[in-house]
Amino acid sequence: MVESGNGNRMLHIYTSGEISVSLFYLCGSSKAVKMATSMSWGSYLLIHVVIFSWYVFTLSANCSLKITQGHPGAKTYGGRWKYLTFLNLVLQTVFFGLVVLIDIIHLILPSKNLRCGVPLLLVKLRDTIFTIWAFPIGTFVFLSFWSIYHYNRELVFPKFLDDIIPIWLNHAMHTVTLPLALLQMYIQPHRYGSKMRGLLGLSVLVVLYLGWVLWVHHVAGIWVYPIMEHLSPMGLVIFLGVSSITMAPLYLLGEKLNHKIWKSTAVSAGPPRKKKK
């Protein structure tokens, strides 16, 4: 146990040479710290390979769906890439693929090589993707889909889609994403940057997607989601506005949960630096 430059206690953990992380905490969650000390990079790799494989399988199943005349879907302008659900699947698959790569690197490289360069850069990239995009968007897909579905499923997932999209795949796309995001948050701490940077990064992605949705309607004359067809111009503005604004609280929720679980924990690859005298 050593003191960091900002006065926080710093716990440095070695587990048989397999894991080398620095956990900064004030009065951290005992469960989270206990899990961090008991899990090796091999354990992380096993869990992440299972999750990554699940997303690859789900994405493959989505792409292999038979497109019917009743629901041309992927054959219309923009294909599957106009659906936020599909984009989220791609995002989660890429994210967990990156996490698997990081686990492998930590398994095969000595700890001294993890303190800087590519390994450290990948960890920062992992945290950026998860905190700014993967968690907020995955949570939004879950909440928005099931909220509208229970209000009136015809507005988001018409009944005839049950004959095209199996129930398990529907849940794989719209339900499982949240538990897996929460699991990832629970087993590994993630460094959150400044709120301004995080919200700005999330806002850029939201604006790009809204622009894409409006462009699809402008070019092809179709709305991505059935609910948009039933809204007046003002109702559409309110719907898109509320949907966009909802993203900010979800980012803050992720930050709050991460803090709750890890109590101001931050991660760095490599041993801690002792305080300079």
Short mmCIF file of C-alpha atoms in Angstrom, two decimals:
data_model
loop_
_atom_site.label_atom_id
_atom_site.label_comp_id
_atom_site.label_asym_id
_atom_site.label_seq_id
_atom_site.Cartn_x
_atom_site.Cartn_y
_atom_site.Cartn_z
CA MET A 1 0.00 0.00 0.00
CA VAL A 2 1.54 3.34 -1.02
CA GLU A 3 0.41 6.94 -1.21
CA SER A 4 -0.38 8.52 -4.57
CA GLY A 5 0.40 12.12 -5.43
CA ASN A 6 -3.18 13.27 -4.74
CA GLY A 7 -3.27 11.74 -1.27
CA ASN A 8 -5.45 8.75 -2.19
CA ARG A 9 -4.46 5.29 -1.05
CA MET A 10 -3.26 3.07 -3.84
CA LEU A 11 -3.56 -0.70 -3.74
CA HIS A 12 -1.21 -2.59 -6.04
CA ILE A 13 -2.23 -6.14 -6.83
CA TYR A 14 -0.16 -9.02 -8.18
CA THR A 15 -1.79 -12.39 -8.72
CA SER A 16 0.85 -14.98 -9.58
CA GLY A 17 2.30 -12.59 -12.12
CA GLU A 18 -0.88 -12.77 -14.21
CA ILE A 19 -2.54 -9.52 -13.22
CA SER A 20 -0.91 -6.18 -12.62
CA VAL A 21 -3.26 -3.29 -12.08
CA SER A 22 -3.29 -0.22 -9.89
CA LEU A 23 -6.51 0.49 -8.03
CA PHE A 24 -6.95 3.93 -6.56
CA TYR A 25 -9.71 4.13 -3.98
CA LEU A 26 -10.89 6.22 -1.03
CA CYS A 27 -12.96 3.64 0.88
CA GLY A 28 -13.70 1.25 -1.95
CA SER A 29 -16.32 -1.42 -2.30
CA SER A 30 -14.94 -4.49 -0.53
CA LYS A 31 -16.71 -6.82 -2.96
CA ALA A 32 -15.26 -5.08 -5.99
CA VAL A 33 -11.74 -4.99 -4.58
CA LYS A 34 -12.03 -8.61 -3.44
CA MET A 35 -13.12 -9.64 -6.94
CA ALA A 36 -10.24 -7.69 -8.50
CA THR A 37 -7.75 -9.46 -6.26
CA SER A 38 -9.19 -12.92 -6.85
CA MET A 39 -9.58 -12.77 -10.64
CA SER A 40 -6.64 -13.39 -12.94
CA TRP A 41 -6.34 -12.20 -16.52
CA GLY A 42 -7.09 -15.79 -17.50
CA SER A 43 -10.44 -15.54 -15.72
CA TYR A 44 -11.17 -12.25 -17.45
CA LEU A 45 -10.28 -13.81 -20.78
CA LEU A 46 -12.61 -16.77 -20.24
CA ILE A 47 -15.56 -14.51 -19.39
CA HIS A 48 -14.86 -12.08 -22.23
CA VAL A 49 -14.41 -14.81 -24.83
CA VAL A 50 -17.84 -16.20 -23.90
CA ILE A 51 -19.45 -12.74 -24.18
CA PHE A 52 -17.63 -11.95 -27.43
CA SER A 53 -18.68 -15.30 -28.91
CA TRP A 54 -22.28 -14.62 -27.89
CA TYR A 55 -22.27 -11.29 -29.70
CA VAL A 56 -20.66 -12.78 -32.81
CA PHE A 57 -23.31 -15.51 -32.81
CA THR A 58 -26.14 -12.99 -32.30
CA LEU A 59 -24.82 -10.70 -35.01
CA SER A 60 -24.50 -13.65 -37.40
CA ALA A 61 -28.06 -14.78 -36.61
CA ASN A 62 -29.34 -11.26 -37.24
CA CYS A 63 -27.57 -11.03 -40.60
CA SER A 64 -28.89 -14.44 -41.69
CA LEU A 65 -32.55 -13.56 -41.11
CA LYS A 66 -34.74 -14.20 -44.12
CA ILE A 67 -36.12 -10.94 -45.49
CA THR A 68 -39.76 -11.23 -46.55
CA GLN A 69 -42.02 -8.99 -48.60
CA GLY A 70 -43.94 -8.20 -45.43
CA HIS A 71 -40.82 -6.80 -43.85
CA PRO A 72 -38.19 -5.89 -46.47
CA GLY A 73 -36.06 -4.35 -43.72
CA ALA A 74 -32.47 -4.92 -44.76
CA LYS A 75 -33.29 -4.66 -48.47
CA THR A 76 -34.42 -1.05 -48.21
CA TYR A 77 -32.08 1.95 -48.28
CA GLY A 78 -29.44 1.76 -45.56
CA GLY A 79 -29.98 -1.94 -44.94
CA ARG A 80 -29.54 -3.11 -41.38
CA TRP A 81 -27.20 -0.19 -40.73
CA LYS A 82 -30.13 2.17 -40.22
CA TYR A 83 -31.34 0.33 -37.11
CA LEU A 84 -29.87 1.37 -33.76
CA THR A 85 -30.31 -2.19 -32.48
CA PHE A 86 -28.03 -3.54 -35.20
CA LEU A 87 -25.50 -0.73 -34.73
CA ASN A 88 -25.46 -1.48 -31.01
CA LEU A 89 -24.77 -5.17 -31.72
CA VAL A 90 -21.81 -4.17 -33.89
CA LEU A 91 -20.58 -1.77 -31.21
CA GLN A 92 -20.80 -4.38 -28.43
CA THR A 93 -19.10 -7.00 -30.61
CA VAL A 94 -16.21 -4.67 -31.44
CA PHE A 95 -15.89 -3.61 -27.81
CA PHE A 96 -15.70 -7.12 -26.40
CA GLY A 97 -13.36 -8.13 -29.21
CA LEU A 98 -11.06 -5.33 -28.03
CA VAL A 99 -11.41 -6.49 -24.42
CA VAL A 100 -10.42 -10.04 -25.41
CA LEU A 101 -7.35 -8.65 -27.18
CA ILE A 102 -6.37 -6.69 -24.04
CA ASP A 103 -6.78 -9.81 -21.88
CA ILE A 104 -4.52 -11.81 -24.20
CA ILE A 105 -1.87 -9.07 -24.19
CA HIS A 106 -1.88 -8.99 -20.38
CA LEU A 107 -1.46 -12.75 -20.31
CA ILE A 108 1.51 -12.99 -22.67
CA LEU A 109 3.48 -9.80 -21.94
CA PRO A 110 5.52 -9.17 -18.79
CA SER A 111 4.11 -6.50 -16.48
CA LYS A 112 6.88 -4.01 -17.24
CA ASN A 113 5.75 -3.86 -20.89
CA LEU A 114 2.16 -3.01 -19.91
CA ARG A 115 2.93 0.36 -18.36
CA CYS A 116 3.04 2.34 -21.58
CA GLY A 117 2.79 2.12 -25.34
CA VAL A 118 0.16 0.05 -27.12
CA PRO A 119 -1.11 -1.97 -24.09
CA LEU A 120 -1.84 1.19 -22.10
CA LEU A 121 -3.37 2.86 -25.16
CA LEU A 122 -5.71 -0.10 -25.67
CA VAL A 123 -6.87 0.06 -22.04
CA LYS A 124 -7.64 3.77 -22.47
CA LEU A 125 -9.51 2.99 -25.69
CA ARG A 126 -11.47 0.25 -23.90
CA ASP A 127 -12.54 2.64 -21.17
CA THR A 128 -13.47 5.36 -23.66
CA ILE A 129 -15.65 3.07 -25.77
CA PHE A 130 -17.37 1.52 -22.77
CA THR A 131 -18.05 4.67 -20.75
CA ILE A 132 -19.06 6.99 -23.59
CA TRP A 133 -20.80 4.66 -26.05
CA ALA A 134 -21.18 0.96 -25.17
CA PHE A 135 -22.90 1.37 -21.79
CA PRO A 136 -25.18 4.36 -22.57
CA ILE A 137 -26.29 3.06 -25.97
CA GLY A 138 -26.74 -0.54 -24.81
CA THR A 139 -28.85 0.71 -21.89
CA PHE A 140 -30.85 3.03 -24.15
CA VAL A 141 -31.69 0.20 -26.56
CA PHE A 142 -33.00 -1.88 -23.66
CA LEU A 143 -35.05 0.90 -22.04
CA SER A 144 -36.46 2.53 -25.17
CA PHE A 145 -37.42 -0.73 -26.89
CA TRP A 146 -39.19 -2.34 -23.96
CA SER A 147 -40.86 0.91 -22.87
CA ILE A 148 -42.45 1.40 -26.28
CA TYR A 149 -43.08 -2.33 -26.68
CA HIS A 150 -45.15 -2.52 -23.49
CA TYR A 151 -47.01 0.67 -24.41
CA ASN A 152 -47.85 -0.49 -27.93
CA ARG A 153 -45.66 -3.08 -29.58
CA GLU A 154 -46.96 -2.17 -33.04
CA LEU A 155 -45.00 1.10 -32.77
CA VAL A 156 -41.64 -0.62 -32.51
CA PHE A 157 -41.94 -4.39 -33.08
CA PRO A 158 -45.15 -5.30 -34.95
CA LYS A 159 -46.58 -8.73 -34.20
CA PHE A 160 -45.84 -10.09 -37.67
CA LEU A 161 -42.14 -9.82 -36.84
CA ASP A 162 -42.58 -12.77 -34.46
CA ASP A 163 -42.70 -14.98 -37.56
CA ILE A 164 -39.41 -13.51 -38.82
CA ILE A 165 -37.36 -12.82 -35.69
CA PRO A 166 -37.29 -15.65 -33.09
CA ILE A 167 -38.10 -14.68 -29.51
CA TRP A 168 -34.62 -15.62 -28.33
CA LEU A 169 -33.04 -13.33 -30.94
CA ASN A 170 -35.36 -10.49 -29.98
CA HIS A 171 -34.18 -10.80 -26.38
CA ALA A 172 -30.56 -11.22 -27.50
CA MET A 173 -30.78 -7.90 -29.34
CA HIS A 174 -32.89 -5.89 -26.91
CA THR A 175 -32.54 -7.48 -23.46
CA VAL A 176 -29.24 -9.27 -22.93
CA THR A 177 -27.15 -6.21 -23.82
CA LEU A 178 -27.89 -4.52 -20.49
CA PRO A 179 -27.02 -7.44 -18.16
CA LEU A 180 -23.78 -8.01 -20.08
CA ALA A 181 -22.86 -4.32 -19.81
CA LEU A 182 -23.56 -4.41 -16.07
CA LEU A 183 -21.49 -7.59 -15.73
CA GLN A 184 -18.56 -5.92 -17.48
CA MET A 185 -18.87 -2.91 -15.19
CA TYR A 186 -18.93 -5.16 -12.12
CA ILE A 187 -15.91 -7.31 -12.91
CA GLN A 188 -13.64 -4.53 -14.20
CA PRO A 189 -13.40 -0.86 -13.19
CA HIS A 190 -13.39 1.72 -15.97
CA ARG A 191 -11.82 5.14 -15.89
CA TYR A 192 -14.35 7.88 -16.58
CA GLY A 193 -12.91 11.08 -18.03
CA SER A 194 -14.39 14.54 -17.61
CA LYS A 195 -18.18 14.80 -17.91
CA MET A 196 -17.80 17.41 -20.63
CA ARG A 197 -15.66 15.16 -22.81
CA GLY A 198 -17.88 12.13 -22.19
CA LEU A 199 -21.15 13.92 -22.92
CA LEU A 200 -19.65 15.62 -25.96
CA GLY A 201 -18.46 12.29 -27.37
CA LEU A 202 -21.87 10.74 -26.79
CA SER A 203 -23.63 13.78 -28.28
CA VAL A 204 -21.59 13.55 -31.47
CA LEU A 205 -22.67 9.95 -31.98
CA VAL A 206 -26.32 10.81 -31.24
CA VAL A 207 -26.31 13.70 -33.71
CA LEU A 208 -24.70 11.52 -36.39
CA TYR A 209 -27.35 8.83 -35.94
CA LEU A 210 -30.24 11.30 -35.99
CA GLY A 211 -28.79 12.81 -39.14
CA TRP A 212 -28.58 9.31 -40.65
CA VAL A 213 -32.23 8.56 -39.75
CA LEU A 214 -33.41 11.83 -41.33
CA TRP A 215 -31.25 11.25 -44.39
CA VAL A 216 -32.77 7.78 -44.89
CA HIS A 217 -36.24 9.36 -44.81
CA HIS A 218 -35.16 12.13 -47.18
CA VAL A 219 -33.67 9.76 -49.75
CA ALA A 220 -35.96 6.73 -49.49
CA GLY A 221 -39.14 8.24 -48.00
CA ILE A 222 -39.20 5.67 -45.18
CA TRP A 223 -38.94 5.99 -41.42
CA VAL A 224 -36.61 3.62 -39.63
CA TYR A 225 -39.15 2.87 -36.88
CA PRO A 226 -42.96 2.48 -37.17
CA ILE A 227 -43.59 4.95 -34.34
CA MET A 228 -42.23 7.79 -36.48
CA GLU A 229 -44.91 7.22 -39.10
CA HIS A 230 -47.64 7.99 -36.55
CA LEU A 231 -46.17 11.25 -35.27
CA SER A 232 -46.90 14.79 -36.44
CA PRO A 233 -43.90 16.98 -37.34
CA MET A 234 -43.99 18.53 -33.85
CA GLY A 235 -44.44 15.12 -32.25
CA LEU A 236 -41.46 13.83 -34.22
CA VAL A 237 -39.30 16.72 -33.01
CA ILE A 238 -40.31 16.05 -29.41
CA PHE A 239 -39.75 12.30 -29.76
CA LEU A 240 -36.29 12.68 -31.27
CA GLY A 241 -35.41 15.42 -28.80
CA VAL A 242 -36.44 13.42 -25.74
CA SER A 243 -34.68 10.33 -27.07
CA SER A 244 -31.47 12.31 -27.55
CA ILE A 245 -31.61 14.04 -24.17
CA THR A 246 -32.18 10.69 -22.46
CA MET A 247 -28.68 9.64 -23.44
CA ALA A 248 -27.06 12.12 -21.03
CA PRO A 249 -28.64 10.69 -17.84
CA LEU A 250 -27.63 7.20 -19.00
CA TYR A 251 -24.00 8.31 -19.28
CA LEU A 252 -24.22 9.83 -15.79
CA LEU A 253 -25.90 6.65 -14.54
CA GLY A 254 -22.97 4.59 -15.81
CA GLU A 255 -20.53 6.91 -14.05
CA LYS A 256 -22.55 6.70 -10.85
CA LEU A 257 -22.73 2.90 -10.95
CA ASN A 258 -19.02 2.61 -11.66
CA HIS A 259 -18.33 4.88 -8.70
CA LYS A 260 -20.77 2.93 -6.53
CA ILE A 261 -19.14 -0.38 -7.34
CA TRP A 262 -15.52 0.71 -7.33
CA LYS A 263 -15.60 3.86 -5.15
CA SER A 264 -13.55 6.24 -7.29
CA THR A 265 -11.37 3.45 -8.66
CA ALA A 266 -9.18 4.15 -11.65
CA VAL A 267 -7.20 1.62 -13.66
CA SER A 268 -3.71 1.74 -15.09
CA ALA A 269 -1.67 -1.04 -16.62
CA GLY A 270 1.49 -1.50 -14.63
CA PRO A 271 2.84 -1.05 -11.11
CA PRO A 272 2.22 2.13 -9.14
CA ARG A 273 4.70 4.93 -8.95
CA LYS A 274 5.82 5.90 -5.50
CA LYS A 275 5.26 9.45 -4.35
CA LYS A 276 8.24 11.67 -5.07
CA LYS A 277 9.85 13.27 -2.09
#
